[in-house]
mmCIF file of C-alpha atoms in Angstrom:
data_model
loop_
_atom_site.group_PDB
_atom_site.id
_atom_site.type_symbol
_atom_site.label_atom_id
_atom_site.label_comp_id
_atom_site.label_asym_id
_atom_site.label_seq_id
_atom_site.Cartn_x
_atom_site.Cartn_y
_atom_site.Cartn_z
ATOM 1 C CA UNK A 1 -0.060 0.046 0.003
ATOM 2 C CA UNK A 2 2.818 2.437 0.765
ATOM 3 C CA UNK A 3 4.689 1.723 -2.287
ATOM 4 C CA UNK A 4 1.428 2.195 -4.324
ATOM 5 C CA UNK A 5 0.864 5.505 -2.618
ATOM 6 C CA UNK A 6 4.536 6.648 -3.534
ATOM 7 C CA UNK A 7 4.119 5.683 -6.951
ATOM 8 C CA UNK A 8 0.774 7.666 -7.045
ATOM 9 C CA UNK A 9 2.270 10.688 -5.619
ATOM 10 C CA UNK A 10 5.269 10.624 -8.023
ATOM 11 C CA UNK A 11 2.837 10.567 -10.923
ATOM 12 C CA UNK A 12 0.876 13.458 -9.359
ATOM 13 C CA UNK A 13 3.904 15.715 -9.124
ATOM 14 C CA UNK A 14 5.578 14.770 -12.353
ATOM 15 C CA UNK A 15 5.751 16.813 -15.322
ATOM 16 C CA UNK A 16 3.008 16.251 -17.901
ATOM 17 C CA UNK A 17 -0.131 14.145 -17.603
ATOM 18 C CA UNK A 18 -0.421 11.516 -14.948
ATOM 19 C CA UNK A 19 -2.260 8.150 -14.932
ATOM 20 C CA UNK A 20 -5.260 9.808 -13.118
ATOM 21 C CA UNK A 21 -5.616 12.415 -15.915
ATOM 22 C CA UNK A 22 -3.872 15.379 -13.885
ATOM 23 C CA UNK A 23 -1.145 17.718 -15.061
ATOM 24 C CA UNK A 24 1.277 19.466 -12.990
ATOM 25 C CA UNK A 25 1.634 23.424 -13.175
ATOM 26 C CA UNK A 26 5.086 22.749 -14.638
ATOM 27 C CA UNK A 27 3.446 20.713 -17.229
ATOM 28 C CA UNK A 28 0.915 23.280 -17.932
ATOM 29 C CA UNK A 29 3.657 25.974 -18.342
ATOM 30 C CA UNK A 30 5.333 23.803 -20.832
ATOM 31 C CA UNK A 31 2.084 23.398 -22.873
ATOM 32 C CA UNK A 32 1.669 27.313 -22.713
ATOM 33 C CA UNK A 33 5.313 27.652 -23.847
ATOM 34 C CA UNK A 34 4.810 25.445 -26.817
ATOM 35 C CA UNK A 35 1.299 26.929 -27.929
ATOM 36 C CA UNK A 36 2.875 30.533 -27.445
ATOM 37 C CA UNK A 37 5.837 29.542 -29.589
ATOM 38 C CA UNK A 38 3.797 28.398 -32.423
ATOM 39 C CA UNK A 39 1.600 31.494 -32.363
ATOM 40 C CA UNK A 40 4.978 33.425 -32.665
ATOM 41 C CA UNK A 41 5.754 30.994 -35.525
ATOM 42 C CA UNK A 42 2.633 31.812 -37.287
ATOM 43 C CA UNK A 43 3.366 35.529 -37.140
ATOM 44 C CA UNK A 44 7.020 34.735 -38.295
ATOM 45 C CA UNK A 45 5.934 32.652 -41.368
ATOM 46 C CA UNK A 46 3.547 35.473 -42.304
ATOM 47 C CA UNK A 47 6.237 38.153 -41.904
ATOM 48 C CA UNK A 48 9.215 36.498 -43.434
ATOM 49 C CA UNK A 49 7.909 33.808 -45.924
ATOM 50 C CA UNK A 50 4.755 35.694 -47.302
ATOM 51 C CA UNK A 51 5.848 39.329 -46.699
ATOM 52 C CA UNK A 52 2.428 40.034 -44.937
ATOM 53 C CA UNK A 53 1.211 41.185 -41.491
ATOM 54 C CA UNK A 54 -2.075 41.924 -39.891
ATOM 55 C CA UNK A 55 -2.085 45.482 -41.205
ATOM 56 C CA UNK A 56 -1.002 44.686 -44.695
ATOM 57 C CA UNK A 57 -3.190 41.719 -45.319
ATOM 58 C CA UNK A 58 -5.030 40.534 -42.348
ATOM 59 C CA UNK A 59 -6.969 37.666 -44.112
ATOM 60 C CA UNK A 60 -3.713 35.737 -45.301
ATOM 61 C CA UNK A 61 -1.908 36.667 -41.910
ATOM 62 C CA UNK A 62 -4.756 35.262 -39.900
ATOM 63 C CA UNK A 63 -4.965 32.145 -41.978
ATOM 64 C CA UNK A 64 -1.348 31.411 -41.604
ATOM 65 C CA UNK A 65 -1.574 31.945 -37.883
ATOM 66 C CA UNK A 66 -4.573 29.620 -36.982
ATOM 67 C CA UNK A 67 -3.053 26.982 -39.598
ATOM 68 C CA UNK A 68 0.161 26.786 -37.703
ATOM 69 C CA UNK A 69 -1.504 26.951 -34.271
ATOM 70 C CA UNK A 70 -4.461 24.611 -34.919
ATOM 71 C CA UNK A 71 -2.491 21.131 -35.195
ATOM 72 C CA UNK A 72 -0.199 21.908 -32.261
ATOM 73 C CA UNK A 73 -3.358 22.775 -30.108
ATOM 74 C CA UNK A 74 -5.251 19.610 -31.154
ATOM 75 C CA UNK A 75 -2.346 17.248 -30.623
ATOM 76 C CA UNK A 76 -1.505 18.681 -27.167
ATOM 77 C CA UNK A 77 -4.935 18.936 -25.828
ATOM 78 C CA UNK A 78 -5.811 15.319 -27.275
ATOM 79 C CA UNK A 79 -3.556 14.030 -25.097
ATOM 80 C CA UNK A 80 -5.140 15.585 -22.077
ATOM 81 C CA UNK A 81 -8.688 14.456 -23.168
ATOM 82 C CA UNK A 82 -11.152 13.220 -20.452
ATOM 83 C CA UNK A 83 -11.516 9.457 -19.954
ATOM 84 C CA UNK A 84 -8.591 8.325 -22.238
ATOM 85 C CA UNK A 85 -9.541 4.833 -21.612
ATOM 86 C CA UNK A 86 -13.092 5.371 -23.230
ATOM 87 C CA UNK A 87 -11.768 8.042 -25.821
ATOM 88 C CA UNK A 88 -8.926 7.261 -28.369
ATOM 89 C CA UNK A 89 -6.696 10.079 -29.253
ATOM 90 C CA UNK A 90 -7.895 9.724 -32.808
ATOM 91 C CA UNK A 91 -11.482 10.484 -31.735
ATOM 92 C CA UNK A 92 -10.446 13.382 -29.827
ATOM 93 C CA UNK A 93 -8.678 14.811 -32.799
ATOM 94 C CA UNK A 94 -11.805 14.258 -34.775
ATOM 95 C CA UNK A 95 -13.995 16.262 -32.541
ATOM 96 C CA UNK A 96 -11.296 18.955 -32.335
ATOM 97 C CA UNK A 97 -11.902 19.392 -36.035
ATOM 98 C CA UNK A 98 -15.660 19.642 -35.549
ATOM 99 C CA UNK A 99 -15.069 22.062 -32.676
ATOM 100 C CA UNK A 100 -13.071 24.313 -34.770
ATOM 101 C CA UNK A 101 -15.614 24.531 -37.382
ATOM 102 C CA UNK A 102 -18.646 25.020 -35.121
ATOM 103 C CA UNK A 103 -16.577 27.382 -32.942
ATOM 104 C CA UNK A 104 -15.571 29.512 -35.862
ATOM 105 C CA UNK A 105 -19.339 29.657 -37.023
ATOM 106 C CA UNK A 106 -20.378 30.634 -33.317
ATOM 107 C CA UNK A 107 -17.532 33.297 -33.211
ATOM 108 C CA UNK A 108 -18.493 34.785 -36.496
ATOM 109 C CA UNK A 109 -22.167 34.972 -35.520
ATOM 110 C CA UNK A 110 -21.177 36.624 -32.307
ATOM 111 C CA UNK A 111 -18.971 39.187 -33.955
ATOM 112 C CA UNK A 112 -21.547 40.231 -36.278
ATOM 113 C CA UNK A 113 -24.199 40.425 -33.618
ATOM 114 C CA UNK A 114 -21.725 42.868 -31.816
ATOM 115 C CA UNK A 115 -21.195 45.161 -34.682
ATOM 116 C CA UNK A 116 -18.263 43.577 -36.853
ATOM 117 C CA UNK A 117 -18.724 45.047 -40.362
ATOM 118 C CA UNK A 118 -20.576 43.126 -43.083
ATOM 119 C CA UNK A 119 -19.676 42.890 -46.552
ATOM 120 C CA UNK A 120 -17.560 41.040 -49.366
ATOM 121 C CA UNK A 121 -14.272 42.889 -48.394
ATOM 122 C CA UNK A 122 -14.680 42.066 -44.767
ATOM 123 C CA UNK A 123 -15.980 38.385 -45.181
ATOM 124 C CA UNK A 124 -12.543 36.660 -45.505
ATOM 125 C CA UNK A 125 -11.047 38.703 -42.534
ATOM 126 C CA UNK A 126 -14.152 37.736 -40.249
ATOM 127 C CA UNK A 127 -13.895 33.980 -41.282
ATOM 128 C CA UNK A 128 -10.217 33.542 -40.472
ATOM 129 C CA UNK A 129 -10.372 35.751 -37.344
ATOM 130 C CA UNK A 130 -13.234 33.360 -36.369
ATOM 131 C CA UNK A 131 -11.146 30.407 -36.832
ATOM 132 C CA UNK A 132 -8.273 31.952 -34.937
ATOM 133 C CA UNK A 133 -10.745 32.407 -31.959
ATOM 134 C CA UNK A 134 -12.054 28.975 -32.266
ATOM 135 C CA UNK A 135 -8.483 27.617 -31.934
ATOM 136 C CA UNK A 136 -7.979 29.610 -28.745
ATOM 137 C CA UNK A 137 -11.453 29.038 -27.247
ATOM 138 C CA UNK A 138 -13.442 26.002 -28.579
ATOM 139 C CA UNK A 139 -10.736 23.819 -29.939
ATOM 140 C CA UNK A 140 -8.982 22.752 -26.440
ATOM 141 C CA UNK A 141 -12.578 22.310 -24.754
ATOM 142 C CA UNK A 142 -13.777 19.968 -27.414
ATOM 143 C CA UNK A 143 -10.387 17.955 -27.485
ATOM 144 C CA UNK A 144 -10.637 17.545 -23.786
ATOM 145 C CA UNK A 145 -14.288 17.494 -22.764
ATOM 146 C CA UNK A 146 -16.160 16.362 -26.118
ATOM 147 C CA UNK A 147 -19.551 16.822 -26.541
ATOM 148 C CA UNK A 148 -20.444 16.475 -22.770
ATOM 149 C CA UNK A 149 -23.031 19.495 -22.093
ATOM 150 C CA UNK A 150 -22.763 18.752 -18.199
ATOM 151 C CA UNK A 151 -18.820 19.583 -18.474
ATOM 152 C CA UNK A 152 -19.154 22.347 -20.752
ATOM 153 C CA UNK A 153 -21.839 23.962 -18.448
ATOM 154 C CA UNK A 154 -19.919 23.194 -15.370
ATOM 155 C CA UNK A 155 -16.640 24.559 -16.788
ATOM 156 C CA UNK A 156 -17.951 27.704 -18.635
ATOM 157 C CA UNK A 157 -21.315 28.681 -17.473
ATOM 158 C CA UNK A 158 -20.957 27.671 -13.832
ATOM 159 C CA UNK A 159 -17.228 28.304 -13.969
ATOM 160 C CA UNK A 160 -16.391 25.422 -11.634
ATOM 161 C CA UNK A 161 -13.451 23.740 -13.152
ATOM 162 C CA UNK A 162 -12.064 20.664 -11.301
ATOM 163 C CA UNK A 163 -8.329 20.037 -11.863
ATOM 164 C CA UNK A 164 -5.535 21.839 -13.747
ATOM 165 C CA UNK A 165 -6.573 20.732 -17.224
ATOM 166 C CA UNK A 166 -9.921 22.463 -16.861
ATOM 167 C CA UNK A 167 -8.325 25.429 -15.618
ATOM 168 C CA UNK A 168 -6.259 25.408 -18.919
ATOM 169 C CA UNK A 169 -9.420 25.464 -20.917
ATOM 170 C CA UNK A 170 -11.293 27.959 -18.959
ATOM 171 C CA UNK A 171 -9.059 30.967 -18.404
ATOM 172 C CA UNK A 172 -7.356 31.202 -21.690
ATOM 173 C CA UNK A 173 -10.698 31.006 -23.543
ATOM 174 C CA UNK A 174 -12.229 33.682 -21.396
ATOM 175 C CA UNK A 175 -9.166 35.600 -21.549
ATOM 176 C CA UNK A 176 -9.315 35.460 -25.513
ATOM 177 C CA UNK A 177 -12.865 36.601 -25.573
ATOM 178 C CA UNK A 178 -12.503 39.529 -23.011
ATOM 179 C CA UNK A 179 -9.290 40.681 -24.671
ATOM 180 C CA UNK A 180 -10.881 40.768 -28.081
ATOM 181 C CA UNK A 181 -13.747 42.694 -26.754
ATOM 182 C CA UNK A 182 -11.295 45.303 -25.174
ATOM 183 C CA UNK A 183 -9.292 45.336 -28.314
ATOM 184 C CA UNK A 184 -12.392 46.538 -30.357
ATOM 185 C CA UNK A 185 -12.525 49.740 -28.310
ATOM 186 C CA UNK A 186 -10.143 51.604 -30.579
ATOM 187 C CA UNK A 187 -12.037 50.806 -33.742
ATOM 188 C CA UNK A 188 -14.649 53.581 -33.694
ATOM 189 C CA UNK A 189 -12.219 56.262 -32.603
ATOM 190 C CA UNK A 190 -11.160 58.897 -35.104
ATOM 191 C CA UNK A 191 -7.430 58.338 -34.857
ATOM 192 C CA UNK A 192 -7.311 57.161 -38.373
ATOM 193 C CA UNK A 193 -4.620 54.582 -37.841
ATOM 194 C CA UNK A 194 -4.425 51.290 -40.109
ATOM 195 C CA UNK A 195 -4.421 49.003 -37.215
ATOM 196 C CA UNK A 196 -7.897 50.223 -36.168
ATOM 197 C CA UNK A 197 -9.381 48.299 -38.893
ATOM 198 C CA UNK A 198 -11.402 45.062 -38.321
ATOM 199 C CA UNK A 199 -10.057 42.778 -37.157
ATOM 200 C CA UNK A 200 -6.769 43.794 -36.480
ATOM 201 C CA UNK A 201 -6.845 45.419 -32.953
ATOM 202 C CA UNK A 202 -9.454 42.825 -32.047
ATOM 203 C CA UNK A 203 -6.721 40.022 -32.883
ATOM 204 C CA UNK A 204 -4.076 41.709 -30.894
ATOM 205 C CA UNK A 205 -6.531 42.055 -27.934
ATOM 206 C CA UNK A 206 -7.630 38.322 -28.144
ATOM 207 C CA UNK A 207 -4.132 37.144 -28.199
ATOM 208 C CA UNK A 208 -3.037 39.279 -25.287
ATOM 209 C CA UNK A 209 -5.918 38.294 -23.238
ATOM 210 C CA UNK A 210 -5.312 34.722 -24.190
ATOM 211 C CA UNK A 211 -1.901 35.126 -22.620
ATOM 212 C CA UNK A 212 -3.065 36.769 -19.576
ATOM 213 C CA UNK A 213 -5.618 33.835 -19.109
ATOM 214 C CA UNK A 214 -2.834 31.472 -19.294
ATOM 215 C CA UNK A 215 -0.881 33.403 -16.509
ATOM 216 C CA UNK A 216 -3.871 33.694 -14.416
ATOM 217 C CA UNK A 217 -4.629 29.840 -14.585
ATOM 218 C CA UNK A 218 -0.943 29.038 -13.701
ATOM 219 C CA UNK A 219 -1.231 31.374 -10.774
ATOM 220 C CA UNK A 220 -4.442 29.736 -9.668
ATOM 221 C CA UNK A 221 -2.923 26.123 -10.135
ATOM 222 C CA UNK A 222 0.090 27.158 -7.958
ATOM 223 C CA UNK A 223 -2.112 28.888 -5.359
ATOM 224 C CA UNK A 224 -4.426 26.007 -5.055
ATOM 225 C CA UNK A 225 -1.641 23.456 -4.707
ATOM 226 C CA UNK A 226 -0.105 25.557 -1.918
ATOM 227 C CA UNK A 227 -3.491 25.806 -0.148
ATOM 228 C CA UNK A 228 -3.981 22.075 -0.652
ATOM 229 C CA UNK A 229 -0.446 21.080 0.856
ATOM 230 C CA UNK A 230 -1.190 23.491 3.806
ATOM 231 C CA UNK A 231 -4.540 21.741 4.592
ATOM 232 C CA UNK A 232 -2.634 18.325 4.351
ATOM 233 C CA UNK A 233 0.063 19.430 6.695
#
């Protein structure tokens, strides 16, 4: 029994995912580092390989960013899926693709409802922005939680995540949404800057909020772990 308890404790404190489906704060940091690195790679590819950026060509730049980020997010969060003994990794990948499409559709509708410009010239920008937002918000959740409405409601509506993996889903997603909303504030101002065009400043705000959400989730993981250790002591 003691030997089994030691093994369990070792698994829980190791970097990465343990047998009970948890992940350490250090493992979460590693996940965030990889996803952040590939976001930067997306910008680098757009800038250095295609000579575009969010200001000069938002549609192509957004396409390159989410195309680079999406496979990385899918692979990582598929390994963090809930009930891995019942759900294969390929199934988690498949539902992530469905999550990408449905999330993009919902984000596009939300953006238009909140005042995003409508027209042929804005349609490609809105589509690729929606796909990027889906990668940051919907894809991790669909990979981990699947189609369980109970878990979705508990995590996102009731805001009662259980475990570090659900913190990794909840806070960056809300951070991206809130950051995008704050990023939209300069759009109606008469500064006449090129970055005020839809959806440039919204993208910067969403990515900034996403990073802030990651940092906040890490802080909560460390705080809750410390609080748990104090209670055990």
